CSV table of C-alpha atoms in Angstrom, one decimal:
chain,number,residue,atom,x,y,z
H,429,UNK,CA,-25.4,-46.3,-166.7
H,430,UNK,CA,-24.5,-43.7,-169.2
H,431,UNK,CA,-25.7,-43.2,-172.6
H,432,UNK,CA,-22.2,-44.5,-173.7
H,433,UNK,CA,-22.2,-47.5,-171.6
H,434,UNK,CA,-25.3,-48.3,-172.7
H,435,UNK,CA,-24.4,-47.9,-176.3
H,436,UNK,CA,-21.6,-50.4,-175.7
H,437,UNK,CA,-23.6,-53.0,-174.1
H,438,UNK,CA,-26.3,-53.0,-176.7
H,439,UNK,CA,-23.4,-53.4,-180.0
H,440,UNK,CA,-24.0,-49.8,-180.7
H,441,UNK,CA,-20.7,-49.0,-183.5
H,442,UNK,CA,-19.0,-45.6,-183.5
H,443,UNK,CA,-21.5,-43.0,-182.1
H,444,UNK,CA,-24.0,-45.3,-180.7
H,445,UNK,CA,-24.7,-42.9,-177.5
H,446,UNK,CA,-25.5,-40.0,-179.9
H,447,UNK,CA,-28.2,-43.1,-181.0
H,448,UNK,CA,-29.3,-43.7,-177.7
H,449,UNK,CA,-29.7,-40.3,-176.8
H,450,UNK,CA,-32.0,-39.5,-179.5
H,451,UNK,CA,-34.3,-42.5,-178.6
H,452,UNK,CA,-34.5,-41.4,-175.2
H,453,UNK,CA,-35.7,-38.0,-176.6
H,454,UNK,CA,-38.3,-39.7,-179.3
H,455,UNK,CA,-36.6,-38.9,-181.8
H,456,UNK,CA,-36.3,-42.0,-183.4
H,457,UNK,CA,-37.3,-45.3,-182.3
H,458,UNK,CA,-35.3,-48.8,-182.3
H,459,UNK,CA,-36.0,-51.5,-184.6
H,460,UNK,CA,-37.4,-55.2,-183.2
H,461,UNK,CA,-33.2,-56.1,-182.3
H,462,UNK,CA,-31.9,-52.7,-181.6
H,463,UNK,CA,-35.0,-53.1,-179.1
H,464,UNK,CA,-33.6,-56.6,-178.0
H,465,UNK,CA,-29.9,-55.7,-177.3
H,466,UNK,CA,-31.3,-52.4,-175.4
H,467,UNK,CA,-33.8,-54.9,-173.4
H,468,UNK,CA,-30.9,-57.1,-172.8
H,469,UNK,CA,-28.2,-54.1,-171.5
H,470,UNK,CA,-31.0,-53.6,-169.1
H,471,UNK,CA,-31.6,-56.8,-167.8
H,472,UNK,CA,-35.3,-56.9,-169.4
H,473,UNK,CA,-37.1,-58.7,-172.1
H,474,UNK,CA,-38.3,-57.1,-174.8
H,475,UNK,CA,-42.0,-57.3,-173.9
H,476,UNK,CA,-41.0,-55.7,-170.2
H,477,UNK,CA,-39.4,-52.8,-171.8
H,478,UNK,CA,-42.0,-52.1,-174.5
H,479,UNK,CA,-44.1,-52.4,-171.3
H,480,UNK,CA,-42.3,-49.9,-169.4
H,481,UNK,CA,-42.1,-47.6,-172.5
H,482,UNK,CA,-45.9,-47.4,-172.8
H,483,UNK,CA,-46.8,-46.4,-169.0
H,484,UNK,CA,-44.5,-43.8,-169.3
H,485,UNK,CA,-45.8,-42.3,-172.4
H,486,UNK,CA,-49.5,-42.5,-170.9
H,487,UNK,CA,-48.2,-40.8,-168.1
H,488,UNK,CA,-46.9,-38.1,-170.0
H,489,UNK,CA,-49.5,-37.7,-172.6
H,490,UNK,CA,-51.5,-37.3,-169.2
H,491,UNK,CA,-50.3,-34.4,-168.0
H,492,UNK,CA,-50.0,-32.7,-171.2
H,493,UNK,CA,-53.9,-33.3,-171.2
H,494,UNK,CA,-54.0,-31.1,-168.7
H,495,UNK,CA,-55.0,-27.9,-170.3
H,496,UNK,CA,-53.9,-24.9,-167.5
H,497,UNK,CA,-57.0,-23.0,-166.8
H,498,UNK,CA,-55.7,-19.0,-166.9
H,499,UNK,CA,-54.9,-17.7,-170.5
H,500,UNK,CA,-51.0,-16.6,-169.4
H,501,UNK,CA,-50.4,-19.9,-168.9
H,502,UNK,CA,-52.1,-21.4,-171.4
H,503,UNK,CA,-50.3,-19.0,-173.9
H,504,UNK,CA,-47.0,-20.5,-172.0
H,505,UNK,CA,-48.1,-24.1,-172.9
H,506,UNK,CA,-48.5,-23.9,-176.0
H,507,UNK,CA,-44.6,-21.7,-176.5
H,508,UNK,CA,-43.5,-24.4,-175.2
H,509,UNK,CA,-45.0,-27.0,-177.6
H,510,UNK,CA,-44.5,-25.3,-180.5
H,511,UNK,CA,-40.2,-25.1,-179.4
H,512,UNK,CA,-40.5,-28.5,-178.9
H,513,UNK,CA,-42.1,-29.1,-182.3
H,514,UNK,CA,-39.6,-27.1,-183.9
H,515,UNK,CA,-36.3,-28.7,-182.4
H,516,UNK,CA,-37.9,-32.0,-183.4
H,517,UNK,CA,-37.8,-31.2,-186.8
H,518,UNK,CA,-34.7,-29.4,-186.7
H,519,UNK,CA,-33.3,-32.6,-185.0
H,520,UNK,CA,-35.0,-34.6,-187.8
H,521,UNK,CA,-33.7,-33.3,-190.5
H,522,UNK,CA,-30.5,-33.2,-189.0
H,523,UNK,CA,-30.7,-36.8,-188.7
H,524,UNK,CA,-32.0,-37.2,-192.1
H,525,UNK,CA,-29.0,-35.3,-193.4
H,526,UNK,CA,-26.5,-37.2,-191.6
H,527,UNK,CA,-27.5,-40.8,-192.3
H,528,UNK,CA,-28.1,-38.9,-196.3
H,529,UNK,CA,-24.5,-37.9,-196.6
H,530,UNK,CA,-22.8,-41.0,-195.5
H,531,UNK,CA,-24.6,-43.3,-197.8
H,532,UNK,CA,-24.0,-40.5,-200.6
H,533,UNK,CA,-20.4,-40.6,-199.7
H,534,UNK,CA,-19.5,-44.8,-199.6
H,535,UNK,CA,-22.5,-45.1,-202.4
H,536,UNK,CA,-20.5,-42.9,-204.9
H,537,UNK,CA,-16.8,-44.3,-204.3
H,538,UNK,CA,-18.2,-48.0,-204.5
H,539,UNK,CA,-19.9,-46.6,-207.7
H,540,UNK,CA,-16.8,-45.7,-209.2
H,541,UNK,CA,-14.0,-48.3,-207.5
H,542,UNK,CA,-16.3,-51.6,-207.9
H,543,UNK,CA,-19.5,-51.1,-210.3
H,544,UNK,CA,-17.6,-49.3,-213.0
H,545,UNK,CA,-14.3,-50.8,-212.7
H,546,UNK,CA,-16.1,-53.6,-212.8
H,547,UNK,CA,-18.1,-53.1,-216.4
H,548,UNK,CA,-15.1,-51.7,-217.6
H,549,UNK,CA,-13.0,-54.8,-216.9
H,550,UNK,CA,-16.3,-57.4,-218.4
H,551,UNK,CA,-16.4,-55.2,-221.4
H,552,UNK,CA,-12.7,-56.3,-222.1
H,553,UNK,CA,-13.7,-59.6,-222.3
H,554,UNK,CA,-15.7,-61.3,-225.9
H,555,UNK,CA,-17.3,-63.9,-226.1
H,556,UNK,CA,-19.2,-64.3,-222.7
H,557,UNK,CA,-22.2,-66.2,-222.1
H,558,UNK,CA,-25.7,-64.8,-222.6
H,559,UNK,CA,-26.6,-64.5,-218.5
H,560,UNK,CA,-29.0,-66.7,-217.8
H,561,UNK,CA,-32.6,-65.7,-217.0
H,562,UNK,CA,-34.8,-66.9,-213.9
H,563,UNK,CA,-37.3,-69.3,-215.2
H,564,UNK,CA,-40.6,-69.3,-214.1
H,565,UNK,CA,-39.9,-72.5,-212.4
H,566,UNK,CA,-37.0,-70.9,-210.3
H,567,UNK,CA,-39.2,-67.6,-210.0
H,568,UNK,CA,-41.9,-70.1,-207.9
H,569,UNK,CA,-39.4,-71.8,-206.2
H,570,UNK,CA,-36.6,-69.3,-205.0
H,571,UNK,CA,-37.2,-66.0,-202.9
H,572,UNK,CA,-38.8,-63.3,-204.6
H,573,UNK,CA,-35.7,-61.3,-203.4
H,574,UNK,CA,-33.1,-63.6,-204.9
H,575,UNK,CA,-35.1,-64.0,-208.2
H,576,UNK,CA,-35.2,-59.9,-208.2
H,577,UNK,CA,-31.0,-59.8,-207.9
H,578,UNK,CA,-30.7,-62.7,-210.0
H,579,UNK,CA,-32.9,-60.7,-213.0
H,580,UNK,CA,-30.9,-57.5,-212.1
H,581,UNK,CA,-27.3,-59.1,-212.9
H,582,UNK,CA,-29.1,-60.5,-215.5
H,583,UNK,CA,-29.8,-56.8,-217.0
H,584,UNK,CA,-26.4,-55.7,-215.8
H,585,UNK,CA,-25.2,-58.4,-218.3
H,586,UNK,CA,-26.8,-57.2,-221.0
H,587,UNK,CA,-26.4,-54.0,-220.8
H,588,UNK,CA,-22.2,-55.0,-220.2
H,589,UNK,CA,-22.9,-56.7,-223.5
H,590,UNK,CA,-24.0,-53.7,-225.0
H,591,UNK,CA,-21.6,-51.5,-223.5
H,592,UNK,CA,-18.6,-53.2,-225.2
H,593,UNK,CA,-20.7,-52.7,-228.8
H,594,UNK,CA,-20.6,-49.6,-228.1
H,595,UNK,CA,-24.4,-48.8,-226.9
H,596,UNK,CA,-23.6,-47.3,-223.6
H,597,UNK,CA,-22.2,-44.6,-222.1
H,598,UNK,CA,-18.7,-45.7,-220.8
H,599,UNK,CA,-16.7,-44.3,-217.5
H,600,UNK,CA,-15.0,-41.7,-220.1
H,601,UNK,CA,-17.8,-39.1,-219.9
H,602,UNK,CA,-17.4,-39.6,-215.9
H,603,UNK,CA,-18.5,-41.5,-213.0
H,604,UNK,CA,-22.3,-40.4,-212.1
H,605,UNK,CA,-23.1,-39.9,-215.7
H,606,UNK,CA,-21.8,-42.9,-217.2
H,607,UNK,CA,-23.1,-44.8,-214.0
H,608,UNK,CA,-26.9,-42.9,-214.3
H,609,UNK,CA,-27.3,-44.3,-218.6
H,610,UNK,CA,-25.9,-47.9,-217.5
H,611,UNK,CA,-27.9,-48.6,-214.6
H,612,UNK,CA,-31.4,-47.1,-217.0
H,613,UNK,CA,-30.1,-49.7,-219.4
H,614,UNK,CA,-29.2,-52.2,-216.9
H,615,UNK,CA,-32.7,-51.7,-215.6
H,616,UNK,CA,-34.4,-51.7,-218.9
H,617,UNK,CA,-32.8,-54.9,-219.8
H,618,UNK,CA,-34.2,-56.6,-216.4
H,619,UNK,CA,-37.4,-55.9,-216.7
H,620,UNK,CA,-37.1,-57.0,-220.1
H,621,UNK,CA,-35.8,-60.7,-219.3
H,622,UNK,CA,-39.1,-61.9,-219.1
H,623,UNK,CA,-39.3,-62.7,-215.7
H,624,UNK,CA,-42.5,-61.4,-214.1
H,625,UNK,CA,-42.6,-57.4,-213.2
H,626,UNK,CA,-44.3,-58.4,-210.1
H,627,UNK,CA,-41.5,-60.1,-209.2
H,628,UNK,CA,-39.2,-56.9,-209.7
H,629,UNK,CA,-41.5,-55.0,-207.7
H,630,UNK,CA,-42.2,-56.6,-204.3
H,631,UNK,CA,-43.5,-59.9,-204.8
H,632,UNK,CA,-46.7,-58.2,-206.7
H,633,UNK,CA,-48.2,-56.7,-203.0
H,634,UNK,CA,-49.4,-53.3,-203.4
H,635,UNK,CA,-48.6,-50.6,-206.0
H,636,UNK,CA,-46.7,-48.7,-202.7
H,637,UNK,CA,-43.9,-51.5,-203.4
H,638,UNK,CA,-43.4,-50.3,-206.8
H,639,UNK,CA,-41.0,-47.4,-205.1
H,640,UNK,CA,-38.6,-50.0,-204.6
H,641,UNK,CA,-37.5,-49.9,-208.0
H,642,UNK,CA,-39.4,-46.7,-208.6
H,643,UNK,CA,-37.1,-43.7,-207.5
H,644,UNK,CA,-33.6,-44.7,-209.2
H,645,UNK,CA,-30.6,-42.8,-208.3
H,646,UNK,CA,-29.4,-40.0,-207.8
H,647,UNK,CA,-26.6,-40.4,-211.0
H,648,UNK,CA,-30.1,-41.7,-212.9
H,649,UNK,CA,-31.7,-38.4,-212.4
H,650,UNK,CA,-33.9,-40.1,-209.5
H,651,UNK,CA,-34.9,-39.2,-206.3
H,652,UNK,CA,-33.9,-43.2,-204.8
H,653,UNK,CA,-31.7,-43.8,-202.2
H,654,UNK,CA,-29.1,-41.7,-202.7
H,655,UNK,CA,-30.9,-39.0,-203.7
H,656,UNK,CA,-32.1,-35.6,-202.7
H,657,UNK,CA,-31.0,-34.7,-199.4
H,658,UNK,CA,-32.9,-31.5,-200.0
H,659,UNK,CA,-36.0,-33.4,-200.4
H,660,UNK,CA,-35.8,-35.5,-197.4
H,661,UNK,CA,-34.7,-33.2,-195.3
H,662,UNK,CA,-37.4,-30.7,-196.5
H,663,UNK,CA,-40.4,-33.7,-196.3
H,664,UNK,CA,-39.2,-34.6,-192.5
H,665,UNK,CA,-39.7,-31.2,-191.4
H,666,UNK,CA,-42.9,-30.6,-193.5
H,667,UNK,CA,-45.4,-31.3,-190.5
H,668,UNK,CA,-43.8,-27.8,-189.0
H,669,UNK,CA,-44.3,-25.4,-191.9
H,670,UNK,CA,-47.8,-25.0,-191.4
H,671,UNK,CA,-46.5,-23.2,-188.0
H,672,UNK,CA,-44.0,-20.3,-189.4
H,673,UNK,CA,-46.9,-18.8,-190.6
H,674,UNK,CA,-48.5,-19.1,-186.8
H,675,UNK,CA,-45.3,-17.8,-186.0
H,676,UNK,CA,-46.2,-14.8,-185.5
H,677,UNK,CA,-48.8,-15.3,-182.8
H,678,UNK,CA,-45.9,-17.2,-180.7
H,679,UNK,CA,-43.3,-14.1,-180.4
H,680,UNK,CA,-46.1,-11.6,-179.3
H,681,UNK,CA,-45.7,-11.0,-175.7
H,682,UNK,CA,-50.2,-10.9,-175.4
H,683,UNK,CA,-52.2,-12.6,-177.0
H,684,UNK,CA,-56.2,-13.4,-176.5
H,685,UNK,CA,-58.4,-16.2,-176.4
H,686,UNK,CA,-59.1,-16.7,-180.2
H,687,UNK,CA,-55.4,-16.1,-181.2
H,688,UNK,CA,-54.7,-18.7,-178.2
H,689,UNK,CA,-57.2,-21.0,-179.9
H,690,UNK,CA,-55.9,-20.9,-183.3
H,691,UNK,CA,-52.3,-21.5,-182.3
H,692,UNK,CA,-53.2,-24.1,-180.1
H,693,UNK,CA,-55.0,-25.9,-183.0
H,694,UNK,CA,-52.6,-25.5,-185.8
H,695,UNK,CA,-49.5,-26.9,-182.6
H,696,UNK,CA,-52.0,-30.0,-182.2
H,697,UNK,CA,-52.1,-30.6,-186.0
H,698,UNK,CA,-48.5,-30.5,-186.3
H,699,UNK,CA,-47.8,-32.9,-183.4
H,700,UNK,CA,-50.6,-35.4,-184.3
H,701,UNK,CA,-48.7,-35.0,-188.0
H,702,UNK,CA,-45.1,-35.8,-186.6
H,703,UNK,CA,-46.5,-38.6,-184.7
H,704,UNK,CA,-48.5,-40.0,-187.6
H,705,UNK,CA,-45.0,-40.3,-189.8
H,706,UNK,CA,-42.9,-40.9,-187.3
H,707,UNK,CA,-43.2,-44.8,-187.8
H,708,UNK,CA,-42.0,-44.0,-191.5
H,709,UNK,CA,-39.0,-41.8,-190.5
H,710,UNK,CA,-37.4,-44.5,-188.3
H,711,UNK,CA,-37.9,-47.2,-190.8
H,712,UNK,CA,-36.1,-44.2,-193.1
H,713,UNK,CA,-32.9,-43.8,-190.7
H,714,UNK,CA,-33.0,-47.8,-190.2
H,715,UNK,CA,-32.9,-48.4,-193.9
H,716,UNK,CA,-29.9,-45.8,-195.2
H,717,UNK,CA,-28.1,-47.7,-191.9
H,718,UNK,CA,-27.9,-50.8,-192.9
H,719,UNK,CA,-27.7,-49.6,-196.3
H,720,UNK,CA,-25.0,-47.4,-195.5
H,721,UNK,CA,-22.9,-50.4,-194.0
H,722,UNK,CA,-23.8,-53.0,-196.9
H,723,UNK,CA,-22.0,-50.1,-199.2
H,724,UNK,CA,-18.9,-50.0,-196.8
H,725,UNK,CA,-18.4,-53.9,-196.9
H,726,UNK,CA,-18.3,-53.4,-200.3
H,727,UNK,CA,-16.0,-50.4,-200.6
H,728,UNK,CA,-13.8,-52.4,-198.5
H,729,UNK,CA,-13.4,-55.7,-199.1
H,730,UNK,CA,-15.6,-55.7,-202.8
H,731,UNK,CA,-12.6,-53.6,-204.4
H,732,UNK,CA,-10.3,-55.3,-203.0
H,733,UNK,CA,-11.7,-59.0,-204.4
H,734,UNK,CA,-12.0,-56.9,-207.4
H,735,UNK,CA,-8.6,-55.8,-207.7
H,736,UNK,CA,-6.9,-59.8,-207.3
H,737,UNK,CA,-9.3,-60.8,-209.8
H,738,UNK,CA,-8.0,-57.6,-212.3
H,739,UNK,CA,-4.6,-58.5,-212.1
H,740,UNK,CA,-5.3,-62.4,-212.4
H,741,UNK,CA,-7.0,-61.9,-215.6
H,742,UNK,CA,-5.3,-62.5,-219.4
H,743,UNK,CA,-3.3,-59.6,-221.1
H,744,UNK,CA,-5.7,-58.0,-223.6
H,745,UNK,CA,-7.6,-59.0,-225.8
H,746,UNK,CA,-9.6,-61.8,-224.0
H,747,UNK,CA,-12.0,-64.0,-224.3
H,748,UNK,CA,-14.6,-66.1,-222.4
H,749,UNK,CA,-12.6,-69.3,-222.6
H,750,UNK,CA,-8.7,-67.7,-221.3
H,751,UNK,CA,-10.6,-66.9,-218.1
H,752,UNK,CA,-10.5,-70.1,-216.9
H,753,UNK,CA,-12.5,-71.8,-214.8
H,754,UNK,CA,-11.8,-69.9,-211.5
H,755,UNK,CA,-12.4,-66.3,-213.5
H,756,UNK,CA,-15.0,-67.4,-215.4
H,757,UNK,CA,-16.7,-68.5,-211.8
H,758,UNK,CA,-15.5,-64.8,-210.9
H,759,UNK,CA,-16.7,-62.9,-213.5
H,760,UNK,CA,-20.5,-64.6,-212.6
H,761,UNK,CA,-20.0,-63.5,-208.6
H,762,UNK,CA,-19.6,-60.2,-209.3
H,763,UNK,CA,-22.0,-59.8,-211.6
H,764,UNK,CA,-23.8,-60.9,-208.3
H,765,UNK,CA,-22.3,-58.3,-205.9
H,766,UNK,CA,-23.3,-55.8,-208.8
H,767,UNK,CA,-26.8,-56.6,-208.4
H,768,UNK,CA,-27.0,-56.8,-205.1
H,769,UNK,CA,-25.7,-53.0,-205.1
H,770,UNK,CA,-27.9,-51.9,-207.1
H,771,UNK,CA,-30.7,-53.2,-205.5
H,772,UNK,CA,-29.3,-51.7,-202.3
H,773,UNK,CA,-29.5,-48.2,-204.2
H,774,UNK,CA,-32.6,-47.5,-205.7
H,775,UNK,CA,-34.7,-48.1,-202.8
H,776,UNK,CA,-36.9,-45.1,-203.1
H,777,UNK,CA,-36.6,-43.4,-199.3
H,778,UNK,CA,-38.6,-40.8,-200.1
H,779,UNK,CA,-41.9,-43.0,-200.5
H,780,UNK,CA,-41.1,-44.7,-196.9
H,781,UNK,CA,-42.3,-41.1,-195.6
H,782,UNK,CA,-45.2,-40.7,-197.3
H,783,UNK,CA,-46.5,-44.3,-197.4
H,784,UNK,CA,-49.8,-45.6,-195.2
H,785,UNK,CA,-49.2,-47.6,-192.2
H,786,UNK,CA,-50.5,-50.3,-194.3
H,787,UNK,CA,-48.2,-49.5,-197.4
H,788,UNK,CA,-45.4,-48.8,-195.1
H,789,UNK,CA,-45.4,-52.5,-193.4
H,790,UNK,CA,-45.1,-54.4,-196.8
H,791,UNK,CA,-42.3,-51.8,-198.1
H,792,UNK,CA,-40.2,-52.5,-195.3
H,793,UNK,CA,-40.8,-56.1,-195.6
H,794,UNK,CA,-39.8,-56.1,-198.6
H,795,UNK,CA,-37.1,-53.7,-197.8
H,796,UNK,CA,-35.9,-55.7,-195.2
H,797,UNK,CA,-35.6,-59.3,-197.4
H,798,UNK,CA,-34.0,-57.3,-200.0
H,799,UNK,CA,-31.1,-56.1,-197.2
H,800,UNK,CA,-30.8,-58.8,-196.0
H,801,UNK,CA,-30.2,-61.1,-198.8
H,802,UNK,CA,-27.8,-58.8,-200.4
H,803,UNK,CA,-25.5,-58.4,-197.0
H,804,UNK,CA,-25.4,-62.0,-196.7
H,805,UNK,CA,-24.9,-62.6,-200.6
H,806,UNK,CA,-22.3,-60.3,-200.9
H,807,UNK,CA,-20.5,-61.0,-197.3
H,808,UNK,CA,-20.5,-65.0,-198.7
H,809,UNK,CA,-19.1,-64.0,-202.2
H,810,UNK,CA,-16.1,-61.2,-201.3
């Protein structure tokens, strides 16, 4: 079976063999149903191919156990890891910059064609409704996830309300900047709605959730999800730059024992260091993904909705009231879908690569519920 074939059969999209190429080399690892649909294209369960995955590993990390005995081939050993350290984190950052650039790219035009247009349009109109706030009755009985959306169209509202007296930046002075002071005010006003901050910041778990909220965007002067290709790209190669200064020691044709040794040391380092974060770089590639293809649903069929609903609405001025029933009930949806993208942008990435093991597992929960809610939200609304 080839890597394309194989793509196919698992619901890979466009590119999916470059994707199953670079698990086969390690470089990143499935998630629990990219896992499944690969079991399944290979007629296994998942537990048979985990199974199969970890003898071969052993076997491997077996042999490179092996230390050679003679120092010319020692010396040859290590060359060799050190290359392969260094393509990793070439390939890595590659990645990183990839997956970076496409969100940045659908991120910015649904910035501009929905979340802006959008404000602009619900400044238009007087006279709407004070958005209403999650109580702490709701906040107990609802999903922390939809009680976190719910407070962020909520501060979307306000800060709309604010807008049209004048208190915000507005799409004249352009798209990123007007975006970056809305979304601080938008932000501002949510945590300022009264419902609980732990609530805002992943279901009060562990300060390492806070980043989920913590980065802001790149238009907010953030380092979130859309953010600093630089700096990703820079921290997934970081476990390597401890070696350019060994580099040295690799070119030189001879070498003795205690160069060897030191080489060999700082090459073991970097490896164990790869390893250690390579848990947060997959969930990293998994998140701008999905994230990635939340944003395209919305540049898609989000501005389109958004459109119909532009040219169904009242000649200016309008009011509340001339809506209607069916634009009022419009005007509340995507003040829904507006939330839901921002959530969906200011996931801080950069924390998923520095987090603990420990940290890591409740962001990406809390990741993951957030995702999840807003694809479904959005995909039931436009």
């Amino acid at each position: 079976m080839t890597q394309e074939e194989l793509a196919k059969r698992a619901d890979y999209g466009r590119g999916g063999a470059v994707s199953i190429s670079r698990i086969e080399s390690g470089l990143i690892s499935p998630g629990g149903h990219r896992l499944a649909a690969i079991a399944l294209a290979l007629q296994l369960t998942p537990e048979q191919l985990k199974e199969q995955a970890e003898h071969r590993t052993r076997a491997l990390a077996h042999q490179r156990g092996q230390r050679p005995a003679k120092l010319r081939d020692q010396v040859a050993e290590t060359k060799r890891r050190h290359a392969e350290i260094t393509e990793k984190a070439a390939q890595r950052s590659k990645i990183t910059q990839e997956h970076g650039e496409a969100f940045n790219r659908v991120h910015d035009v649904v910035r501009d064609e929905f979340f802006m247009r959008f404000v602009e349009l619900a400044k238009s109109i007087s006279g709407a409704p004070e958005p209403e706030i999650p109580s702490e009755e709701e906040s107990e009985s609802e999903p922390p996830t939809a009680i976190r959306i719910e407070a962020m169209s909520a501060g979307i509202a306000n800060a709309i309300r604010g807008a049209a007296a004048g208190g915000v930046a507005g799409a004249a002075v352009g798209g990123a900047a007007a975006y970056g002071a809305f979304t601080a005010a938008a932000l501002f006003g949510t945590a300022s709605t009264g419902a609980a901050i732990s609530t805002l910041a992943g279901v009060a778990a562990t300060n390492a959730t806070l980043a989920l909220l913590g980065g802001g965007t790149l238009a907010a002067g953030g380092a979130g999800m859309a953010g600093g290709i630089l700096l990703l790209t820079g921290m997934v190669a970081a476990p390597v730059a401890a070696l350019a200064a060994a580099g040295f020691y690799v070119v030189k044709q001879r070498r003795n024992k205690k160069e060897e040794e030191r080489l060999r040391i700082q090459v073991e380092a970097a490896e164990a260091a790869l390893n250690l974060s390579q848990r947060g770089f997959d969930t990293m590639v998994e998140v701008l993904s999905r994230a990635t293809a939340i944003m395209e649903y919305v540049e898609v069929h989000g501005t389109h909705a958004l459109e119909k609903w532009r040219v169904s609405l009242p000649p200016e001025p309008r009011d509340w009231e001339s809506l209607g029933p069916e634009g009022r009930e419009r005007y509340k949806e995507f003040l829904t879908v507006a939330g839901c993208f921002l959530a969906a942008s200011i996931i801080n990435v950069p924390a998923l690569l520095t987090a603990t093991l420990d940290d890591l597992r409740e962001m990406d929960k809390v990741i993951d519920e957030t995702l999840r809610y807003a694809d479904r939200t959005i995909k039931s609304i436009v």
